[in-house]
Short mmCIF file of C-alpha atoms and ligand atoms in Angstrom, two decimals:
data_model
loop_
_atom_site.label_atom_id
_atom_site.label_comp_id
_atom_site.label_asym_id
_atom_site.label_seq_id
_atom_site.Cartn_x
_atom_site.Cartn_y
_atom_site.Cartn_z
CA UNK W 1 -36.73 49.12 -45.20
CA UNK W 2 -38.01 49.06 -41.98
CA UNK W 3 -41.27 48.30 -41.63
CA UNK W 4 -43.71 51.10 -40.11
CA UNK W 5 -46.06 48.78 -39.01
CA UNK W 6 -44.08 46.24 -36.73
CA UNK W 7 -45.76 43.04 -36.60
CA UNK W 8 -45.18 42.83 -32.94
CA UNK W 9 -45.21 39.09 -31.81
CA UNK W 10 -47.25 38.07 -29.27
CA UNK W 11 -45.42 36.86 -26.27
CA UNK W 12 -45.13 33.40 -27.75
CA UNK W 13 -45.42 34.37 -31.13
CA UNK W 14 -43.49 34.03 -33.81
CA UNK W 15 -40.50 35.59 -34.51
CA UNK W 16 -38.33 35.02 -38.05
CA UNK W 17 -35.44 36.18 -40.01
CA UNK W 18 -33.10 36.57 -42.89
CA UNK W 19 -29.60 36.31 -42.26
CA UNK W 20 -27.59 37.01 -45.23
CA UNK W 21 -23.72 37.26 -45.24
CA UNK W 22 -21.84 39.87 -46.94
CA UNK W 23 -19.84 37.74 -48.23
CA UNK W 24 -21.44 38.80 -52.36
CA UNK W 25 -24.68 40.08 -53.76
CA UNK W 26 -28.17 38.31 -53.35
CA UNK W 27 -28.62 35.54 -55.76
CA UNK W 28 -31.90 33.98 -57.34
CA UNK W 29 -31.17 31.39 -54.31
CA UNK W 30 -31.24 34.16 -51.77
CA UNK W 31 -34.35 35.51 -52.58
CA UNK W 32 -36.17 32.06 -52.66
CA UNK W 33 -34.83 31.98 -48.92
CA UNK W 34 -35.86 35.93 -48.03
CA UNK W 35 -39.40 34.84 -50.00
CA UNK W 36 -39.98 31.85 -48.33
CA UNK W 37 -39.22 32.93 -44.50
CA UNK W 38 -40.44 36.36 -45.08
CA UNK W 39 -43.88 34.88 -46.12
CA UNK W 40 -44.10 32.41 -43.77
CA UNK W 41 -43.39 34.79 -41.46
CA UNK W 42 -45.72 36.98 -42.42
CA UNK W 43 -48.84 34.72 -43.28
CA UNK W 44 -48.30 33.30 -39.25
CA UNK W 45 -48.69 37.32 -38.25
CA UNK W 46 -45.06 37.05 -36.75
CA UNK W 47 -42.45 39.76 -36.85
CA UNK W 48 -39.65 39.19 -39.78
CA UNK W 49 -35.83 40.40 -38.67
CA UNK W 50 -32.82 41.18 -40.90
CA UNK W 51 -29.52 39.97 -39.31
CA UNK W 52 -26.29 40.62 -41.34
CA UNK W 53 -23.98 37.56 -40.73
CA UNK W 54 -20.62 39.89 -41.55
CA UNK W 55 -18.56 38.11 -39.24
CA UNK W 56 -15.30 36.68 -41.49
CA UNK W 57 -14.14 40.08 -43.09
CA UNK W 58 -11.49 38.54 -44.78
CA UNK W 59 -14.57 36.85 -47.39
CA UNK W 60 -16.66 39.68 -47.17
CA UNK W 61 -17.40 41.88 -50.25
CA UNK W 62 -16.68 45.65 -49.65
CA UNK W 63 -20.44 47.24 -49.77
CA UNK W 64 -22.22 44.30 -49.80
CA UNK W 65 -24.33 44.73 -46.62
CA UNK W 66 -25.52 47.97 -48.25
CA UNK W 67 -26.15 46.45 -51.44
CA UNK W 68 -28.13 43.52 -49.85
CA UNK W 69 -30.31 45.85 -47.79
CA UNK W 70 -30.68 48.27 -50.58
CA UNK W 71 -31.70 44.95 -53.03
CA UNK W 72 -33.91 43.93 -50.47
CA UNK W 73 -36.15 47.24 -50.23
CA UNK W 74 -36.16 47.53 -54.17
CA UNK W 75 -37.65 43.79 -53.91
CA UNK W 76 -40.46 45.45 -51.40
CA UNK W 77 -39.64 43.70 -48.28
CA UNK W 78 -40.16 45.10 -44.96
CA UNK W 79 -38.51 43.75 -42.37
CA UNK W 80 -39.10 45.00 -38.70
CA UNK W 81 -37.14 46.76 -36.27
CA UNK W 82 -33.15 47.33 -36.66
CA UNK W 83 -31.04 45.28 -38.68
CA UNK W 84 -28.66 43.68 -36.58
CA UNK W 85 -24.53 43.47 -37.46
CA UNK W 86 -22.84 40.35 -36.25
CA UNK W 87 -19.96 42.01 -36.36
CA UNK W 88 -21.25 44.65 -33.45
CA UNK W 89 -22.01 41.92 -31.09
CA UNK W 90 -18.47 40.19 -30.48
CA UNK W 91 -19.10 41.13 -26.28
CA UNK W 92 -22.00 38.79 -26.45
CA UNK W 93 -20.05 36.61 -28.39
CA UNK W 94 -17.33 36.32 -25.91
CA UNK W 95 -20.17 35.88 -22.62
CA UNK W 96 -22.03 33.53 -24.48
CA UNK W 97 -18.29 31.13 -25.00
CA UNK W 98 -17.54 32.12 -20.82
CA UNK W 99 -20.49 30.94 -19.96
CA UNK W 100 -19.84 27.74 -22.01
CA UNK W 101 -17.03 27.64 -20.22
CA UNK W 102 -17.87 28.04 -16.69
CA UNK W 103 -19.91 25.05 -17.30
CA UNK W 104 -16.92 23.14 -18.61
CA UNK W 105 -18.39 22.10 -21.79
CA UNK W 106 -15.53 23.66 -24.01
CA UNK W 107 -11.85 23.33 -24.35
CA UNK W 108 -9.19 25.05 -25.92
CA UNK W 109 -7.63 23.37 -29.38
CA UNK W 110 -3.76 23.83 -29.95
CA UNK W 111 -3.65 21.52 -32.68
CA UNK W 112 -2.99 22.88 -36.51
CA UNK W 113 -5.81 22.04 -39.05
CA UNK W 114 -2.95 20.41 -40.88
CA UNK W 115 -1.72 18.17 -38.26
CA UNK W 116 -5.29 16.64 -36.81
CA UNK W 117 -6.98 16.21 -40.56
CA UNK W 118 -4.07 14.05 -41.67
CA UNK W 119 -5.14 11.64 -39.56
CA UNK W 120 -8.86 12.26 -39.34
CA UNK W 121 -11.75 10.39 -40.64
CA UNK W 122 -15.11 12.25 -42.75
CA UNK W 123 -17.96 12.99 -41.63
CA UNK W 124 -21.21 14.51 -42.97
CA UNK W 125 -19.62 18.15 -42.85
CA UNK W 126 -15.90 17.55 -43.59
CA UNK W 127 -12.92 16.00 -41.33
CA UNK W 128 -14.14 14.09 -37.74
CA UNK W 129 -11.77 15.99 -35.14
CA UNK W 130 -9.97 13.34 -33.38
CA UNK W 131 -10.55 15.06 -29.80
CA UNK W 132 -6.95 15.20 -29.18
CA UNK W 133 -7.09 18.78 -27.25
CA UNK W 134 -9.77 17.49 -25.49
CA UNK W 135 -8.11 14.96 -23.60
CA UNK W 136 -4.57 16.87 -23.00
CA UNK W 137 -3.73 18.18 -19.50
CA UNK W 138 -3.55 21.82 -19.33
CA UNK W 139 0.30 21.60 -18.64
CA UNK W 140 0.69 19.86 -22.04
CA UNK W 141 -0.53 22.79 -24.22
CA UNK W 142 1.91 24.97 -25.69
CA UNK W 143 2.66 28.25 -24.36
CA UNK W 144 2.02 31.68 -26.08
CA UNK W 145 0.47 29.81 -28.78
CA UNK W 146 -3.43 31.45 -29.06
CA UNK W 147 -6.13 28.02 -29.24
CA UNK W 148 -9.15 27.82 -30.93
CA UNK W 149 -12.11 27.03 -28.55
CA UNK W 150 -13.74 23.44 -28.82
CA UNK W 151 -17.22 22.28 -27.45
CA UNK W 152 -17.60 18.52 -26.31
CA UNK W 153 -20.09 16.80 -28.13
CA UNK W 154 -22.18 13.75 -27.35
CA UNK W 155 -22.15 10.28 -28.47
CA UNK W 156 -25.90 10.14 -28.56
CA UNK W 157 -28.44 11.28 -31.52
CA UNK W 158 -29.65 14.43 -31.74
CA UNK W 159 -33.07 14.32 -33.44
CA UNK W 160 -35.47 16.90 -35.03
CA UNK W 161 -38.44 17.59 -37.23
CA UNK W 162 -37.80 19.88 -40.01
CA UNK W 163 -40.98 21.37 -41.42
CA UNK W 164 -39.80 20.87 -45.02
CA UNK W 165 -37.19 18.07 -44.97
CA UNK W 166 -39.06 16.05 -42.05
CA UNK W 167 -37.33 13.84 -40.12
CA UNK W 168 -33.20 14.41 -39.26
CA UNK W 169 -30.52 13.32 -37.22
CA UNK W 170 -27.19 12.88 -36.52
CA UNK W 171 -24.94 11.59 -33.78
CA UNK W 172 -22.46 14.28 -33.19
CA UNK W 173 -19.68 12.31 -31.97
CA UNK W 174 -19.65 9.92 -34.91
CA UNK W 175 -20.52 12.25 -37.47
CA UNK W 176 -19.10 15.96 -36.68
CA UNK W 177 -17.03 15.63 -33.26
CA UNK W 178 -16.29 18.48 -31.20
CA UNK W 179 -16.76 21.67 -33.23
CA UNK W 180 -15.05 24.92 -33.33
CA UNK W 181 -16.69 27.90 -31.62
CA UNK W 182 -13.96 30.72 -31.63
CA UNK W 183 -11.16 30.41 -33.92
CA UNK W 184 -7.26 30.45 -33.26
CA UNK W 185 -7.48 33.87 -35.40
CA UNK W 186 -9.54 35.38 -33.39
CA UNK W 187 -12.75 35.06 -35.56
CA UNK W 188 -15.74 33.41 -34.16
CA UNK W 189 -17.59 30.32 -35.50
CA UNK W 190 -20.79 30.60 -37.58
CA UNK W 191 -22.03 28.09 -35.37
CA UNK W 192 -21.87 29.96 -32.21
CA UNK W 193 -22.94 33.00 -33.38
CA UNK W 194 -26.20 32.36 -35.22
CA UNK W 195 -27.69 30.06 -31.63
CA UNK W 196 -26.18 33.49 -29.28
CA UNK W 197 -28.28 35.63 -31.72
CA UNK W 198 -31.11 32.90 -32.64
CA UNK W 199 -31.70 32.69 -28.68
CA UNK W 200 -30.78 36.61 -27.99
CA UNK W 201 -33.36 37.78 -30.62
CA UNK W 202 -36.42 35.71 -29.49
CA UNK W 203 -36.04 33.67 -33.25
CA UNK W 204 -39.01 31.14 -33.28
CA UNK W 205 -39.00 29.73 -36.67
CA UNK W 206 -35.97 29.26 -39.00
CA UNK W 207 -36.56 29.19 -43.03
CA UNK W 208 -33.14 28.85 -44.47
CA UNK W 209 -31.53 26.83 -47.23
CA UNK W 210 -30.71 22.91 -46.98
CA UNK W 211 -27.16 23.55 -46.88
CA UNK W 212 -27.64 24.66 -43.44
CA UNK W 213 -29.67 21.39 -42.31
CA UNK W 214 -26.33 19.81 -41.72
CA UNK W 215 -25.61 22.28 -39.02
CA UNK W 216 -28.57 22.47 -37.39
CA UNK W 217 -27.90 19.41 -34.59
CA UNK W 218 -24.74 21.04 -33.65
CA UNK W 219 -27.19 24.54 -33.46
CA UNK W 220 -29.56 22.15 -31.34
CA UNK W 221 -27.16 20.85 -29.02
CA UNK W 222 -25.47 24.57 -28.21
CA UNK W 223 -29.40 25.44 -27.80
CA UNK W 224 -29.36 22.76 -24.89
CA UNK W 225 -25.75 23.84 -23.52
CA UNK W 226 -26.89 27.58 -23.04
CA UNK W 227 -30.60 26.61 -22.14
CA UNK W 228 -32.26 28.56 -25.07
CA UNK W 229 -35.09 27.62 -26.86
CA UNK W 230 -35.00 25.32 -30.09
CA UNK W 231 -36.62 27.15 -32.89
CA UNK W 232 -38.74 25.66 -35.54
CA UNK W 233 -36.72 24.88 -38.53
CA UNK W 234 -37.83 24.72 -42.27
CA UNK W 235 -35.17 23.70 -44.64
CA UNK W 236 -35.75 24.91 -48.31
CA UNK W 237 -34.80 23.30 -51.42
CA UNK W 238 -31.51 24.49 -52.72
CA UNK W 239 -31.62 26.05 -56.01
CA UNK W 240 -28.62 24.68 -58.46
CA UNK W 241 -27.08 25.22 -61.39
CA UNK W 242 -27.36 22.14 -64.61
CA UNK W 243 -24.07 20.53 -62.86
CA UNK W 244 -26.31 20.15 -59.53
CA UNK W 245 -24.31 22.96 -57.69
CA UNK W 246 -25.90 25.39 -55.42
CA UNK W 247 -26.14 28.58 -56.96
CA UNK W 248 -23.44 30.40 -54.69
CA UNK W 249 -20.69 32.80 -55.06
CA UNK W 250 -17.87 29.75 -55.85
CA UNK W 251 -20.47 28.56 -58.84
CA UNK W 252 -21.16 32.21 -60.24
CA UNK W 253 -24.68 32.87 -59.44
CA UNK W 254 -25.49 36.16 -61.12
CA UNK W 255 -26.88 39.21 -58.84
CA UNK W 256 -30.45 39.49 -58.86
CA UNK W 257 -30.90 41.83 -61.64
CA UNK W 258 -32.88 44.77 -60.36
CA UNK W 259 -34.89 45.60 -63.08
CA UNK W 260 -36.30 42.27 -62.94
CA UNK W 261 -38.22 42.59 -59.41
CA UNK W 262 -41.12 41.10 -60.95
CA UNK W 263 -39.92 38.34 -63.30
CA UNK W 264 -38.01 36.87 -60.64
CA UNK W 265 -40.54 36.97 -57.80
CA UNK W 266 -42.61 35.30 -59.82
CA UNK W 267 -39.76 32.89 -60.75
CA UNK W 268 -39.06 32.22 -57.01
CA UNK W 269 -42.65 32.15 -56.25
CA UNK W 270 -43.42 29.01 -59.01
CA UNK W 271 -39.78 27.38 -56.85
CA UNK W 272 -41.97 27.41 -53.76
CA UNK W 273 -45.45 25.79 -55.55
CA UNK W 274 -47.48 28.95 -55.17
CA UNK W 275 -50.02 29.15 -57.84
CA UNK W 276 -49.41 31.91 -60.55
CA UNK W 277 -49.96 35.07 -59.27
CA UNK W 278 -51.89 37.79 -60.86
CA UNK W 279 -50.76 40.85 -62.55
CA UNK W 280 -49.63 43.42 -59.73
CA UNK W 281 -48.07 47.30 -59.82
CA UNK W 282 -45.34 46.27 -58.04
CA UNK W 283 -42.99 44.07 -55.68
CA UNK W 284 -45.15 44.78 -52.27
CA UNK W 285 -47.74 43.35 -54.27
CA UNK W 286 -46.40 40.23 -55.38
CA UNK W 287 -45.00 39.74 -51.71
CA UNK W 288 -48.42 40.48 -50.56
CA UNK W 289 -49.93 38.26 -52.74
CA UNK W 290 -47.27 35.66 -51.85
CA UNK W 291 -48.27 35.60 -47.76
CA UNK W 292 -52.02 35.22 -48.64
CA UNK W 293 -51.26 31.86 -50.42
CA UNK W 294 -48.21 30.66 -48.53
CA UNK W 295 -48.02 27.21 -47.93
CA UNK W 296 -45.31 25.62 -45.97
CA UNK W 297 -46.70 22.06 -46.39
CA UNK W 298 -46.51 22.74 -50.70
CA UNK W 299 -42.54 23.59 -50.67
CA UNK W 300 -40.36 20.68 -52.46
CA UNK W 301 -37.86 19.07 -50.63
CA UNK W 302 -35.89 18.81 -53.73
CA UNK W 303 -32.83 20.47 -55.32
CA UNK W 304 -34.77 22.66 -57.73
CA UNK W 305 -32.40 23.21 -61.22
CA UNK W 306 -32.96 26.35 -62.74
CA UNK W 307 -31.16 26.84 -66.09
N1 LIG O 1 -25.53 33.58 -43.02
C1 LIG O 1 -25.89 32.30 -43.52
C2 LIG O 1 -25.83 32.29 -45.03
O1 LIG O 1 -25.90 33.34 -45.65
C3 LIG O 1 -27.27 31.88 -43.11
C4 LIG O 1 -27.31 31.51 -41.69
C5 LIG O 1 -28.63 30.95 -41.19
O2 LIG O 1 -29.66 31.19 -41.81
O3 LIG O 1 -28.58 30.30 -40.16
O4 LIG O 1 -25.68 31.23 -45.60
#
């Protein structure tokens, strides 16, 4: 729920969030992520947000956004202000792409995934795209056929700390190649979306799951593009199942069972190194108890298996 005593950030202070997408219920993985950024938040007296990511409705659940907020509050978080809907903010969407555009950094992409990933090489997030679109004159793209938009990237490294994972880099060119931003069906990229709302929000710090630390040059390099801030980022160990898969919606992760608040706080809370905590009343305590010892500097950099 929201809470009723905003930490207000300082001007320069920090500002976090949780950015779940509807696309299933909150998993044991979920929570280590809400845990971890909502206590490191919290210890560094900085304001914690709740953005719903429910921007591909096509692999969205019907009521999960409800049921996410709803598990949230019965876990005792408190998140401040609104909750923000990706899928109300398509206008700033579409100005943050234009102004991409004016400054000629992004094409449109005729070509069908089918076609360019026959002949396309991997890279550390799936197929290299051969930057065929980006060289075509605009009299060589098909007519009345709607393109997916395109950003140019770099051949040059693009370099950060991570607060978990340390240091990490990749060269976009070589390893991703110029990514999609809005999609031929009309649905925009994950990619633009989270840096328009990152920046648009005031987001200061990042906690989010490893799977995500292979994204986070091409969120760095649209940072640059638009002139926002780079955040912090902290990378958390993924949680997986005995085969080594992230706990996820493809491998079955169970919903967090709700009458298991406590078990599983405590569960999450021995993930992230916190000592054991003492016997509390309830969730808000637990939480409470988890921002007074928070540690950033004690959270693995491992895959964690729990079964
Ligand atoms: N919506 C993404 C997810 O649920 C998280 C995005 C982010 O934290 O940047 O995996």
């Amino acid at each position: 729920m929201p809470s009723e005593n905003p930490h207000t950030a300082e001007p320069g202070g920090y500002i976090g969030r949780f950015a779940p997408s509807p696309t299933g219920l909150l998993h044991i993985g979920s929570l280590l992520t809400a845990v971890a950024s909502y206590a490191d938040a919290r210890a560094n007296g900085g304001r914690w947000l709740v953005r719903m990511e429910d921007l591909d409705p096509p692999r969205e659940m019907n009521g999960a956004a409800t049921h996410i907020l709803h598990t949230l509050e019965v876990f005792g978080f408190e998140w401040d202000g609104e909750v923000a809907y990706q899928s109300r903010r398509h206008d700033y969407y579409r100005h943050t792409l234009e102004q991409l555009k004016q400054a000629g950094l992004v094409y449109p992409c005729y070509c069908s995934r089918k076609d360019w990933q026959a002949a396309a090489r991997s890279g550390v997030d799936g197929f290299v795209y051969n930057g065929r679109c980006r060289y075509a004159m605009p009299s060589e793209n098909p007519s009345g056929k709607v393109p997916a938009w395109r950003i140019r990237v770099p051949d040059e490294n693009i370099a950060f700390s991570d607060g978990i994972v340390g240091d990490y880099q990749q060269n976009l060119a070589k390893d991703i190649g110029d990514f999609v931003l809005l999609r031929a069906d009309g649905f925009w990229a994950y990619q633009l979306a989270v840096v328009a709302d990152d920046a648009d929000q005031g987001i200061t710090h990042i906690v989010r799951g490893q799977d995500l630390l292979v994204s986070t040059p091409r969120q760095i390099y649209l940072q640059r593009c638009l002139n926002a801030a780079t955040p912090n980022y902290a990378h958390l160990p993924l949680l997986v199942n005995r085969q080594g898969q992230k706990w996820s919606k493809q491998t079955l992760a169970p919903a967090l069972d709700m009458q298991q608040t406590e078990q599983l706080l405590r569960q999450v809370t021995a993930y992230l190194n916190l000592p054991a905590a003492p016997s509390v009343d309830k969730p808000q305590d637990l939480l409470a108890w988890a921002v007074q010892n928070w540690h950033l500097n004690r959270v693995p950099k491992q895959a964690i298996c729990t079964e």
